[in-house]
Amino acid sequence: MELNLRRPLVVFDLESTGLNITDDRIIELSYVKVYPDGHAESKTYRFNPEKVIPQQAIDVHHITNEMLVGEPTFKERALEVARVFEGSDIAGFNSNHFDIPLLAQEMSKAGVPFDPSQHKFIDVQTIYHKREKRDLEAACIFYCGHPMENHHSAADDAKTTLEVLKAQLDYYANDAEPLRNDVDYLSQYSCHNRNVDLAGRIILNDQKVPVFNFGKHKGRSVEEVFTKIDLGYYDWMMKSDFAENTKQVITKLYIQYKKR
Protein backbone atom coordinates (compact mmCIF):
# COMPACT_ATOMS: atom_id res chain seq x y z
CA MET A 1 0.00 0.00 0.00
CA GLU A 2 1.38 3.38 -0.97
CA LEU A 3 1.36 6.10 1.68
CA ASN A 4 -1.42 8.68 1.71
CA LEU A 5 0.56 11.88 2.23
CA ARG A 6 -0.46 15.51 2.40
CA ARG A 7 3.17 16.67 2.57
CA PRO A 8 6.58 14.96 2.27
CA LEU A 9 7.54 12.20 4.72
CA VAL A 10 11.23 11.84 5.65
CA VAL A 11 12.03 8.28 6.75
CA PHE A 12 15.46 8.35 8.35
CA ASP A 13 17.97 6.48 10.48
CA LEU A 14 21.06 7.53 12.42
CA GLU A 15 24.28 5.88 13.48
CA SER A 16 26.12 7.51 16.36
CA THR A 17 29.08 7.34 18.72
CA GLY A 18 26.78 5.99 21.44
CA LEU A 19 23.34 6.20 23.02
CA ASN A 20 23.74 9.28 25.25
CA ILE A 21 21.62 12.01 23.65
CA THR A 22 23.42 14.88 25.36
CA ASP A 23 27.01 13.70 24.82
CA ASP A 24 27.14 11.41 21.80
CA ARG A 25 27.30 12.57 18.20
CA ILE A 26 25.75 11.58 14.88
CA ILE A 27 28.22 9.96 12.50
CA GLU A 28 25.81 8.85 9.76
CA LEU A 29 22.35 10.01 8.68
CA SER A 30 20.44 8.33 5.88
CA TYR A 31 16.99 9.19 4.64
CA VAL A 32 14.35 8.35 2.08
CA LYS A 33 12.08 11.34 1.40
CA VAL A 34 8.72 10.39 -0.06
CA TYR A 35 6.54 13.07 -1.69
CA PRO A 36 2.73 13.14 -1.93
CA ASP A 37 2.89 12.30 -5.67
CA GLY A 38 4.76 9.08 -4.81
CA HIS A 39 8.25 9.90 -6.02
CA ALA A 40 11.13 9.57 -3.57
CA GLU A 41 14.72 10.68 -3.09
CA SER A 42 17.40 9.34 -0.78
CA LYS A 43 20.81 10.32 0.51
CA THR A 44 23.40 9.33 3.13
CA TYR A 45 25.55 11.80 5.06
CA ARG A 46 28.60 10.95 7.14
CA PHE A 47 30.07 13.27 9.74
CA ASN A 48 33.29 13.64 11.68
CA PRO A 49 32.09 13.47 15.32
CA GLU A 50 35.21 15.22 16.65
CA LYS A 51 35.54 12.48 19.25
CA VAL A 52 36.72 8.87 19.31
CA ILE A 53 34.05 6.28 18.49
CA PRO A 54 34.04 3.58 21.21
CA GLN A 55 34.72 0.04 20.02
CA GLN A 56 31.35 -1.15 21.32
CA ALA A 57 29.63 1.29 18.95
CA ILE A 58 31.88 0.27 16.05
CA ASP A 59 30.95 -3.36 16.68
CA VAL A 60 27.30 -2.42 16.04
CA HIS A 61 27.47 -0.17 12.97
CA HIS A 62 31.00 -0.99 11.68
CA ILE A 63 31.86 2.65 11.03
CA THR A 64 35.42 3.23 12.22
CA ASN A 65 37.21 6.42 13.21
CA GLU A 66 39.43 6.08 10.14
CA MET A 67 36.41 6.00 7.82
CA LEU A 68 35.35 9.47 8.99
CA VAL A 69 38.67 11.25 8.52
CA GLY A 70 38.07 14.17 6.16
CA GLU A 71 34.28 14.10 6.52
CA PRO A 72 32.59 17.39 7.50
CA THR A 73 31.27 17.92 11.02
CA PHE A 74 27.52 17.91 11.61
CA LYS A 75 27.64 21.65 12.22
CA GLU A 76 29.13 22.20 8.77
CA ARG A 77 26.20 20.37 7.13
CA ALA A 78 23.44 21.24 9.63
CA LEU A 79 21.67 23.79 7.40
CA GLU A 80 21.63 21.34 4.50
CA VAL A 81 20.26 18.57 6.74
CA ALA A 82 17.64 20.93 8.18
CA ARG A 83 16.37 21.68 4.67
CA VAL A 84 15.74 17.96 4.15
CA PHE A 85 13.30 17.89 7.09
CA GLU A 86 11.77 21.34 6.55
CA GLY A 87 8.05 21.20 5.76
CA SER A 88 7.96 17.44 6.15
CA ASP A 89 6.67 14.85 8.57
CA ILE A 90 9.19 12.37 9.97
CA ALA A 91 9.29 8.60 10.40
CA GLY A 92 11.84 6.15 11.74
CA PHE A 93 12.37 3.00 13.77
CA ASN A 94 12.69 3.83 17.49
CA SER A 95 12.98 7.40 16.25
CA ASN A 96 10.75 9.04 18.87
CA HIS A 97 12.96 7.67 21.63
CA PHE A 98 16.43 8.14 20.12
CA ASP A 99 16.91 9.44 16.57
CA ILE A 100 14.73 12.55 16.78
CA PRO A 101 15.98 13.68 20.23
CA LEU A 102 19.59 13.20 19.09
CA LEU A 103 18.92 15.06 15.83
CA ALA A 104 17.34 17.94 17.77
CA GLN A 105 20.34 18.01 20.13
CA GLU A 106 22.80 18.18 17.22
CA MET A 107 20.78 20.95 15.57
CA SER A 108 20.82 22.91 18.82
CA LYS A 109 24.60 22.50 19.12
CA ALA A 110 24.95 23.75 15.55
CA GLY A 111 22.72 26.76 16.23
CA VAL A 112 20.16 25.66 13.62
CA PRO A 113 16.45 25.85 14.54
CA PHE A 114 14.55 22.55 14.72
CA ASP A 115 10.99 22.98 15.97
CA PRO A 116 9.31 19.61 16.78
CA SER A 117 5.88 21.23 16.72
CA GLN A 118 6.24 21.69 12.94
CA HIS A 119 6.35 17.94 12.29
CA LYS A 120 4.25 14.82 12.80
CA PHE A 121 6.34 11.87 14.00
CA ILE A 122 5.68 8.23 13.09
CA ASP A 123 7.64 5.63 15.04
CA VAL A 124 7.41 2.38 13.08
CA GLN A 125 8.92 0.46 15.99
CA THR A 126 6.08 1.51 18.28
CA ILE A 127 3.48 0.37 15.74
CA TYR A 128 5.35 -2.90 15.38
CA HIS A 129 5.74 -3.45 19.13
CA LYS A 130 2.08 -2.68 19.74
CA ARG A 131 1.18 -5.30 17.14
CA GLU A 132 4.01 -7.87 17.25
CA LYS A 133 6.66 -6.75 19.79
CA ARG A 134 9.92 -7.49 17.86
CA ASP A 135 12.82 -5.58 16.25
CA LEU A 136 13.43 -4.18 12.74
CA GLU A 137 15.08 -7.32 11.38
CA ALA A 138 12.18 -9.49 12.55
CA ALA A 139 9.73 -6.87 11.27
CA CYS A 140 11.25 -7.09 7.79
CA ILE A 141 10.91 -10.88 7.75
CA PHE A 142 7.40 -10.80 9.25
CA TYR A 143 5.86 -8.05 7.12
CA CYS A 144 7.97 -8.10 3.94
CA GLY A 145 8.80 -11.80 3.70
CA HIS A 146 12.58 -11.44 3.40
CA PRO A 147 15.57 -10.82 5.71
CA MET A 148 17.47 -7.54 5.81
CA GLU A 149 20.55 -7.46 3.62
CA ASN A 150 22.78 -5.27 5.78
CA HIS A 151 21.42 -4.76 9.30
CA HIS A 152 22.85 -1.72 11.16
CA SER A 153 23.69 0.13 7.96
CA ALA A 154 21.84 3.44 8.29
CA ALA A 155 20.95 3.50 4.57
CA ASP A 156 19.59 -0.05 4.63
CA ASP A 157 17.76 0.53 7.92
CA ALA A 158 16.01 3.63 6.55
CA LYS A 159 14.94 1.84 3.34
CA THR A 160 13.78 -1.21 5.30
CA THR A 161 11.83 1.01 7.73
CA LEU A 162 9.94 2.58 4.80
CA GLU A 163 9.25 -0.87 3.33
CA VAL A 164 7.97 -2.16 6.69
CA LEU A 165 5.71 0.89 7.19
CA LYS A 166 4.04 0.31 3.81
CA ALA A 167 3.70 -3.42 4.53
CA GLN A 168 2.15 -2.70 7.96
CA LEU A 169 -0.62 -0.70 6.27
CA ASP A 170 -1.36 -3.64 3.97
CA TYR A 171 -1.09 -6.28 6.69
CA TYR A 172 -3.56 -4.63 9.08
CA ALA A 173 -5.90 -3.18 6.42
CA ASN A 174 -8.66 -5.72 7.15
CA ASP A 175 -8.31 -5.87 10.95
CA ALA A 176 -11.19 -4.96 13.24
CA GLU A 177 -9.04 -1.93 14.08
CA PRO A 178 -7.14 -1.33 10.82
CA LEU A 179 -4.16 0.97 10.57
CA ARG A 180 -5.31 4.08 8.74
CA ASN A 181 -3.20 5.43 5.89
CA ASP A 182 -2.98 8.85 7.47
CA VAL A 183 0.07 10.58 8.96
CA ASP A 184 -1.85 12.22 11.83
CA TYR A 185 -3.31 8.85 12.88
CA LEU A 186 -0.01 6.98 12.52
CA SER A 187 1.82 9.68 14.47
CA GLN A 188 -0.69 9.43 17.31
CA TYR A 189 -0.72 5.61 17.22
CA SER A 190 3.07 5.32 17.37
CA CYS A 191 3.43 7.45 20.52
CA HIS A 192 3.92 5.61 23.82
CA ASN A 193 3.55 8.75 25.93
CA ARG A 194 2.16 12.18 25.26
CA ASN A 195 5.58 13.78 25.34
CA VAL A 196 5.98 17.50 25.92
CA ASP A 197 9.72 17.35 25.19
CA LEU A 198 11.32 15.00 22.68
CA ALA A 199 13.12 12.90 25.29
CA GLY A 200 9.93 12.30 27.26
CA ARG A 201 11.21 13.85 30.47
CA ILE A 202 7.99 15.88 30.61
CA ILE A 203 4.69 14.26 29.54
CA LEU A 204 1.00 15.13 29.67
CA ASN A 205 -1.09 13.25 32.23
CA ASP A 206 -4.71 12.20 31.71
CA GLN A 207 -5.81 15.77 32.46
CA LYS A 208 -3.35 17.07 29.81
CA VAL A 209 -1.21 18.70 32.53
CA PRO A 210 2.61 18.62 32.07
CA VAL A 211 4.14 16.30 34.68
CA PHE A 212 7.63 14.98 35.34
CA ASN A 213 8.35 11.51 33.92
CA PHE A 214 11.58 10.87 35.85
CA GLY A 215 13.30 11.30 39.19
CA LYS A 216 12.03 12.19 42.63
CA HIS A 217 9.13 14.28 41.31
CA LYS A 218 7.88 11.70 38.78
CA GLY A 219 4.13 12.06 38.29
CA ARG A 220 3.95 15.52 39.87
CA SER A 221 2.92 18.53 37.84
CA VAL A 222 5.76 20.71 36.59
CA GLU A 223 3.93 23.83 37.77
CA GLU A 224 3.52 22.50 41.31
CA VAL A 225 7.19 21.51 41.57
CA PHE A 226 8.55 24.75 40.09
CA THR A 227 6.30 27.09 42.08
CA LYS A 228 5.57 25.30 45.37
CA ILE A 229 7.40 22.04 46.15
CA ASP A 230 10.99 22.51 44.93
CA LEU A 231 11.73 26.10 43.92
CA GLY A 232 15.31 25.30 42.91
CA TYR A 233 14.44 22.36 40.65
CA TYR A 234 14.30 24.45 37.48
CA ASP A 235 17.80 25.84 38.11
CA TRP A 236 19.09 22.35 38.87
CA MET A 237 17.70 21.01 35.58
CA MET A 238 19.18 23.89 33.59
CA LYS A 239 22.63 23.20 35.04
CA SER A 240 22.37 19.42 34.63
CA ASP A 241 22.97 17.06 31.72
CA PHE A 242 19.55 17.28 30.02
CA ALA A 243 18.99 17.60 26.27
CA GLU A 244 18.71 21.15 24.94
CA ASN A 245 15.14 20.52 23.79
CA THR A 246 14.16 19.51 27.34
CA LYS A 247 15.72 22.70 28.71
CA GLN A 248 13.88 24.77 26.11
CA VAL A 249 10.57 23.14 27.07
CA ILE A 250 10.98 23.61 30.83
CA THR A 251 12.08 27.22 30.31
CA LYS A 252 8.92 27.93 28.32
CA LEU A 253 6.82 26.32 31.07
CA TYR A 254 8.76 28.10 33.83
CA ILE A 255 8.17 31.52 32.24
CA GLN A 256 4.51 30.66 31.71
CA TYR A 257 4.05 29.68 35.36
CA LYS A 258 5.88 32.75 36.66
CA LYS A 259 3.49 35.02 34.77
CA ARG A 260 0.46 33.58 36.59
PDB file of C-alpha atoms in Angstrom, residues 13 24-25 27 38 42 52 56 61 75 83 90 95-96 138 141-142 150 178 186 188 190 192-193 203 223 233-234 245:
ATOM      1  CA  ASP A  13      17.971   6.481  10.476  1.00  0.00           C
ATOM      2  CA  ASP A  24      27.138  11.409  21.798  1.00  0.00           C
ATOM      3  CA  ARG A  25      27.299  12.567  18.195  1.00  0.00           C
ATOM      4  CA  ILE A  27      28.220   9.962  12.498  1.00  0.00           C
ATOM      5  CA  GLY A  38       4.761   9.081  -4.811  1.00  0.00           C
ATOM      6  CA  SER A  42      17.401   9.343  -0.776  1.00  0.00           C
ATOM      7  CA  VAL A  52      36.719   8.874  19.310  1.00  0.00           C
ATOM      8  CA  GLN A  56      31.348  -1.147  21.322  1.00  0.00           C
ATOM      9  CA  HIS A  61      27.467  -0.166  12.967  1.00  0.00           C
ATOM     10  CA  LYS A  75      27.640  21.654  12.223  1.00  0.00           C
ATOM     11  CA  ARG A  83      16.367  21.684   4.673  1.00  0.00           C
ATOM     12  CA  ILE A  90       9.195  12.371   9.968  1.00  0.00           C
ATOM     13  CA  SER A  95      12.983   7.397  16.250  1.00  0.00           C
ATOM     14  CA  ASN A  96      10.754   9.038  18.870  1.00  0.00           C
ATOM     15  CA  ALA A 138      12.180  -9.493  12.551  1.00  0.00           C
ATOM     16  CA  ILE A 141      10.909 -10.879   7.751  1.00  0.00           C
ATOM     17  CA  PHE A 142       7.405 -10.804   9.248  1.00  0.00           C
ATOM     18  CA  ASN A 150      22.780  -5.271   5.784  1.00  0.00           C
ATOM     19  CA  PRO A 178      -7.144  -1.332  10.819  1.00  0.00           C
ATOM     20  CA  LEU A 186      -0.005   6.984  12.517  1.00  0.00           C
ATOM     21  CA  GLN A 188      -0.693   9.432  17.312  1.00  0.00           C
ATOM     22  CA  SER A 190       3.068   5.316  17.367  1.00  0.00           C
ATOM     23  CA  HIS A 192       3.923   5.608  23.817  1.00  0.00           C
ATOM     24  CA  ASN A 193       3.546   8.747  25.929  1.00  0.00           C
ATOM     25  CA  ILE A 203       4.693  14.258  29.540  1.00  0.00           C
ATOM     26  CA  GLU A 223       3.931  23.828  37.765  1.00  0.00           C
ATOM     27  CA  TYR A 233      14.442  22.363  40.648  1.00  0.00           C
ATOM     28  CA  TYR A 234      14.297  24.447  37.479  1.00  0.00           C
ATOM     29  CA  ASN A 245      15.145  20.517  23.786  1.00  0.00           C
TER      30      ASN A 245
END
